[in-house]
Amino acid sequence: MVSLTINGRQYAVDAEPDTPLLFVLRDTLGLTGTKYGCGIAQCGACTVHLDGQATRSCQVSLESVGDQVVTTIEAIEQDEIGRKVVEAWVALQVPQCGYCQSGQVMAATALLKQTPHPTDGDIAEAMTNLCRCGTYNAIAAAVRQAAA
Amino acid sequence: MHPLLPGASPSRRTFLTAIGGAFVLGAVLPVRLARAEAQGPAEGAGALAPKPGTRVAAFLEIHPDGTIKLLSPFVEGGQGIATGMAQIVGEELDVPPSRFVVECAPPGPDYAVVNGIRMTGGSFSTRSSYETMRRLGATARDLMIRAAAARLKVQDSELTTSDGVVLHAATGRALPYGELAADALKLKPNEAVPLRDPKNFRYIRQPVPRLDVRDKSTGRAVYAIDQKVDGMLYAAVQHAPRLGTEPTRLANEAEVKAMPGVHSIHRLPGAVAVAADSWWRARKAVEALKVEWSAAKPSGIDTVAADFSSETMLAALKASADPGHVAEEQGDVAGAFARAAKVVEADYEAPYLAHAQLEPPSSIARFEPDGTLDVWLPNQMPEVFQAVSAKVAGLPPAQVRIHSPMLGGFFGRHFTYEAGNPFPQAILLAKATGRPVKVLWSREEEFARDAVRPLSFSRFRAALDAAGQPTALEVRTVGEGPIGRYFSMMMQTPVDPSAVEGIVGKPYAVPNRRMTFTKIAHPVNIAFWRSVGHSMNDAFYESFLDEVAGAGGQDPFALRMALLGGSARHRTLLTTVAEMSGGWRRGPYEGEGGMRARGLAMASPFGSETATIAEVSVEGGEARVHNLWIAFDPGSIVNPAIVKAQVESAAVLGLSSVLFEQIVYRDGVRQSQNYDTYPVLRREHMPKVHVRIVESGAPMGGVGEPGLPGVPPAILNAIAALTGQRIRALPIANTKLSAA
Ligand code: FES
Ligand code: FES
């Protein structure tokens, strides 16, 4: 049994230590807001926060989480900045298919926590998740709106 | 008349556009039969299928709290169709779209609103069903009024409606629809209810917010991959490295069987599978399986042979001497070439492409105690998936229930593509294990089995007169398109429209034209891919048109304007895009950080028209696109915000494909396994995209795909203007660009 702190709750998980956190979240714990896209750190659909840092959960093994605090999209509106990000996403109607957007919102929230007023360069550096629907410009606009 | 189109007699073009895709394992199904069975036993002599889109109860659930559930004929996958449907129905029903909850309807004859069939594709949803869905809303409103009249004992004419309430102005009485719904649905609908005057529209033509953005911004939206049923096993697969080969031996079956959580190991057509208590365990196990596969044919292009490659396929298309069939012909082409002052010739080619939608495909199959089957699966055509599922399960279609969740992107991915879908595997595994089974393809297995946009080839020749004006155009297209693959029996000529669209039907007045199509089948699963034949053909044609302009000493904008002489609609679009970009200016010119140039292209996809200008520079041998200006004329629209977002989204896919994308076969095996080996557009390559909607008032055209086809040629033409390099083999990444 491995103990995890996710969204302020304690969970005891029984899985192989090398299981990616992504699949622990989705399949073991039913937190399906975090998405599987590639499994190899390419797409960012699986982005969660580990101690507030945007992290691709397909690359984090269960055993390596340790006592880091995990935050997923399910709890994002409980965070003041996360709530602002979501409101900007809704106001600017960012999502198309939406599949990448959990990861995008998580990446944006982590960025704004560290850099409340990001430059275009900061956005380019932090917002590297793929969007096959091409919402990149809407995402950047929403990040700027959430920062304003 | 074909059984796929009961009761409809559309023109061939409408028809072929309408089918956009519906395929089955092996053969196209008699969908009409499947439907008839799905309805269960006939109810007496008059038990004809309902006229699609007319039975209010099949579409609307009106709840006491004032919310409305709309069972939509279409599946939402990012294109905004759920919101569009709520706008259209809400406009006539007199209920704000925000009060709708929209779900994709189960299979059934009521939903065959696309010229008598049902599908989400061909950029056809809104334009095909607009009138029908308005009428449905108006019919439902009329039922509410009549139910209220009976309740209040007044005349219908004394009643009005407002935001889901029937009002009797004289007495100030008000009855919400929710209270009237049960009575209303018992009434016989009026056949001819008046529709709202478009001058008084409140929702249609407005940028109504999408119904799904909050759920999609908070992780609450549920896709196929997120679904779970009680007691289900998770399955992962390993596909045969070459399509068409089969597992012959599992060298370490016992070892894998003993891995944690493993329930069972299975051989499937062209694949092996492991069912386990979690997907990760199933995946680890199936990847640990040492599988021996049957041998592929050593050579040839009739199967995916051991030496099959994109190169050998392309060489076969190029080498064909078969004259093919005429796809478009006008005037005296031979005479024009005989009199030509100059002849221009060029070959164009485009690679296989993957859909690469971000949600990997999955399916759940569950047999019920009564022997019927439930399947949850991403799909663009519920009735066809129902019929194929039934066939795989050995059940009549009426005993298969199809659940169609929201799609995490599709772009043509979710039609039935033989070995290209996981649902037959889920059904076979559910049968074998006696448990519900969810099959999820890893991204790698998805890249291995996604059906691909066909590799394509066309040869162009133009005759120019002494003034540099094109007098004749001859195009030879060799290959295969998805309509020919899956619907050849419905084509009235041997010409596959999905292989030649974008080469035929162009608006330019070149007086002598001859376009032909020669079929050479691909051994791989080919697919509909956003904008289908237009995705490469407009790139070829519009590039070649710039070559013609260059050979004749003409400016590409001026030449197009001259060739569009007869069409005010196209000239308006061309003028608009020029104006949007600050006036036509080809360049090269000094821009921020170096030299830039612009390219121009037009396209006429799916009943809409586009004119596109791209601004490009070259950095480190690579193209950088800075701006895309797109003037878009879909005739008329329902939601300007959704239209603009879809045009931008399609433009990005066009940009991504022309810059980077290719599925390459070598030794019978695809060389891309994931996004690292199939690069798609990232933020760093994202240009500014400027979209302007021009509503010409022409018949409503498509929206989801038409933004794409103008983008690749506009970029290719800009590169030629900047560097002098004419790229005729896609993607651009295969060519090192010279500095400007
Ligand atoms: S699933 Fe983790 S980066 Fe793609
Ligand atoms: S919205 Fe579809 S992948 Fe980003």
Coordinates of N, CA and C in Angstrom, one line a residue, chain A residues 31-108:
Chain A
L31 N -10.3 9.2 -10.9 CA -10.1 10.7 -11.2 C -9.8 10.9 -12.7
T32 N -10.8 10.8 -13.5 CA -10.6 10.7 -15.0 C -10.5 12.1 -15.6
G33 N -10.5 13.2 -14.9 CA -10.3 14.5 -15.5 C -8.9 14.6 -16.1
T34 N -7.9 13.9 -15.5 CA -6.6 13.9 -16.0 C -6.5 12.9 -17.2
K35 N -6.0 13.3 -18.3 CA -6.1 12.5 -19.5 C -4.8 11.8 -19.9
Y36 N -5.0 10.7 -20.6 CA -3.9 10.0 -21.2 C -3.9 10.4 -22.7
G37 N -2.8 10.8 -23.2 CA -2.7 11.2 -24.6 C -1.6 10.4 -25.3
C38 N -0.4 10.4 -24.6 CA 0.8 9.8 -25.3 C 1.6 8.8 -24.4
G39 N 1.6 9.1 -23.1 CA 2.3 8.2 -22.2 C 3.8 8.4 -22.2
I40 N 4.3 9.4 -23.1 CA 5.8 9.5 -23.2 C 6.2 11.0 -23.0
A41 N 5.5 11.8 -22.3 CA 5.9 13.1 -22.0 C 5.8 14.1 -23.2
Q42 N 5.1 13.7 -24.2 CA 5.0 14.5 -25.4 C 3.8 15.5 -25.4
C43 N 2.7 15.1 -24.8 CA 1.5 15.9 -25.1 C 1.0 16.8 -23.9
G44 N 1.3 16.4 -22.7 CA 0.9 17.2 -21.5 C -0.6 17.0 -21.1
A45 N -1.4 16.1 -21.8 CA -2.8 15.9 -21.4 C -2.9 15.4 -20.0
C46 N -1.8 14.8 -19.4 CA -1.8 14.2 -18.1 C -1.3 15.1 -17.0
T47 N -1.2 16.4 -17.3 CA -0.5 17.3 -16.4 C -1.3 17.5 -15.1
V48 N -0.6 17.3 -14.0 CA -1.1 17.5 -12.6 C -0.1 18.4 -11.9
H49 N -0.4 18.8 -10.7 CA 0.6 19.6 -9.9 C 1.1 18.6 -8.8
L50 N 2.5 18.6 -8.7 CA 3.1 18.0 -7.6 C 3.7 19.1 -6.8
D51 N 3.3 19.3 -5.6 CA 3.7 20.4 -4.8 C 3.6 21.7 -5.6
G52 N 2.6 21.9 -6.3 CA 2.3 23.1 -7.1 C 3.0 23.2 -8.4
Q53 N 3.9 22.2 -8.7 CA 4.6 22.3 -10.0 C 3.9 21.5 -11.1
A54 N 3.7 22.0 -12.2 CA 3.1 21.3 -13.3 C 4.0 20.1 -13.7
T55 N 3.4 18.9 -13.7 CA 4.1 17.7 -13.9 C 3.3 16.7 -14.8
R56 N 4.0 16.1 -15.7 CA 3.3 15.1 -16.6 C 3.2 13.8 -15.8
S57 N 2.0 13.5 -15.4 CA 1.8 12.3 -14.5 C 2.1 11.0 -15.2
C58 N 2.2 10.9 -16.5 CA 2.5 9.7 -17.1 C 4.0 9.3 -16.9
Q59 N 4.8 10.3 -16.4 CA 6.2 10.1 -16.2 C 6.5 10.0 -14.7
V60 N 5.5 10.0 -13.9 CA 5.7 9.9 -12.4 C 5.3 8.6 -11.9
S61 N 6.3 7.8 -11.4 CA 5.8 6.4 -10.9 C 5.2 6.6 -9.5
L62 N 4.4 5.7 -9.2 CA 3.7 5.7 -7.9 C 4.7 5.8 -6.8
E63 N 5.8 5.1 -6.9 CA 6.8 5.1 -5.8 C 7.5 6.4 -5.6
S64 N 7.5 7.2 -6.7 CA 8.3 8.4 -6.6 C 7.5 9.6 -6.1
V65 N 6.2 9.4 -5.9 CA 5.4 10.5 -5.5 C 5.7 10.9 -4.1
G66 N 5.9 9.9 -3.2 CA 6.3 10.2 -1.8 C 5.3 11.1 -1.1
D67 N 5.8 12.1 -0.4 CA 4.9 12.9 0.3 C 4.6 14.2 -0.4
Q68 N 4.9 14.2 -1.7 CA 4.5 15.4 -2.5 C 3.0 15.5 -2.6
V69 N 2.5 16.7 -2.5 CA 1.0 16.9 -2.6 C 0.6 16.9 -4.0
V70 N -0.4 16.1 -4.4 CA -0.9 16.0 -5.7 C -2.2 16.8 -5.9
T71 N -2.2 17.7 -6.9 CA -3.5 18.3 -7.2 C -3.9 18.0 -8.6
T72 N -5.1 17.7 -8.8 CA -5.6 17.4 -10.2 C -6.7 18.4 -10.6
I73 N -7.1 18.3 -11.8 CA -8.1 19.2 -12.4 C -9.4 19.2 -11.6
E74 N -9.7 18.0 -10.9 CA -10.9 17.9 -10.2 C -11.0 19.0 -9.1
A75 N -9.8 19.4 -8.6 CA -9.8 20.3 -7.5 C -9.3 21.7 -7.9
I76 N -9.3 22.0 -9.2 CA -8.6 23.2 -9.6 C -9.4 24.4 -9.2
E77 N -10.8 24.3 -9.2 CA -11.6 25.5 -8.8 C -11.5 25.8 -7.3
Q78 N -10.9 24.9 -6.6 CA -10.8 25.2 -5.1 C -9.6 26.1 -4.9
D79 N -8.8 26.3 -6.0 CA -7.6 27.2 -5.9 C -8.0 28.5 -6.5
E80 N -7.6 29.6 -5.8 CA -8.1 30.9 -6.3 C -7.6 31.2 -7.7
I81 N -6.3 30.9 -8.0 CA -5.8 31.1 -9.3 C -6.4 30.2 -10.3
G82 N -6.6 28.9 -9.9 CA -7.2 27.9 -10.7 C -8.6 28.4 -11.2
R83 N -9.3 29.0 -10.2 CA -10.7 29.4 -10.5 C -10.6 30.5 -11.6
K84 N -9.7 31.4 -11.4 CA -9.5 32.5 -12.4 C -9.2 31.9 -13.8
V85 N -8.3 30.9 -13.8 CA -8.0 30.3 -15.1 C -9.2 29.7 -15.7
V86 N -10.0 29.0 -15.0 CA -11.2 28.3 -15.5 C -12.1 29.4 -16.0
E87 N -12.3 30.5 -15.3 CA -13.2 31.5 -15.7 C -12.7 32.1 -17.0
A88 N -11.5 32.3 -17.2 CA -10.9 32.9 -18.4 C -11.1 31.9 -19.6
W89 N -11.0 30.6 -19.3 CA -11.2 29.6 -20.3 C -12.6 29.6 -20.8
V90 N -13.6 29.8 -19.8 CA -15.0 29.8 -20.2 C -15.3 31.1 -20.9
A91 N -14.8 32.2 -20.4 CA -15.1 33.5 -21.0 C -14.6 33.6 -22.5
L92 N -13.4 33.0 -22.7 CA -12.9 33.1 -24.1 C -13.2 31.8 -24.9
Q93 N -14.0 31.0 -24.3 CA -14.5 29.8 -25.1 C -13.3 29.0 -25.7
V94 N -12.4 28.7 -24.8 CA -11.1 28.1 -25.3 C -11.3 26.7 -25.9
P95 N -12.0 25.7 -25.2 CA -12.0 24.3 -25.7 C -12.7 24.1 -27.0
Q96 N -12.1 23.2 -27.8 CA -12.8 22.6 -28.9 C -13.2 21.2 -28.5
C97 N -12.5 20.2 -28.9 CA -12.9 18.9 -28.4 C -12.7 18.8 -26.9
G98 N -11.8 19.6 -26.3 CA -11.6 19.7 -24.9 C -10.7 18.7 -24.3
Y99 N -10.2 17.7 -25.1 CA -9.5 16.6 -24.5 C -8.2 17.0 -23.9
C100 N -7.5 18.0 -24.5 CA -6.3 18.5 -23.9 C -6.4 19.5 -22.8
Q101 N -7.7 20.0 -22.6 CA -7.8 21.2 -21.8 C -7.6 21.0 -20.3
S102 N -7.9 19.8 -19.8 CA -7.5 19.6 -18.3 C -6.0 19.9 -18.1
G103 N -5.2 19.4 -19.0 CA -3.8 19.6 -18.9 C -3.4 21.0 -19.1
Q104 N -4.1 21.7 -20.1 CA -3.8 23.1 -20.4 C -4.1 24.0 -19.2
V105 N -5.2 23.7 -18.5 CA -5.7 24.5 -17.4 C -4.7 24.3 -16.2
M106 N -4.2 23.0 -16.0 CA -3.3 22.7 -15.0 C -1.9 23.5 -15.2
A107 N -1.5 23.4 -16.5 CA -0.2 24.1 -16.8 C -0.4 25.6 -16.7
A108 N -1.5 26.2 -17.1 CA -1.7 27.6 -16.9 C -1.7 28.0 -15.5

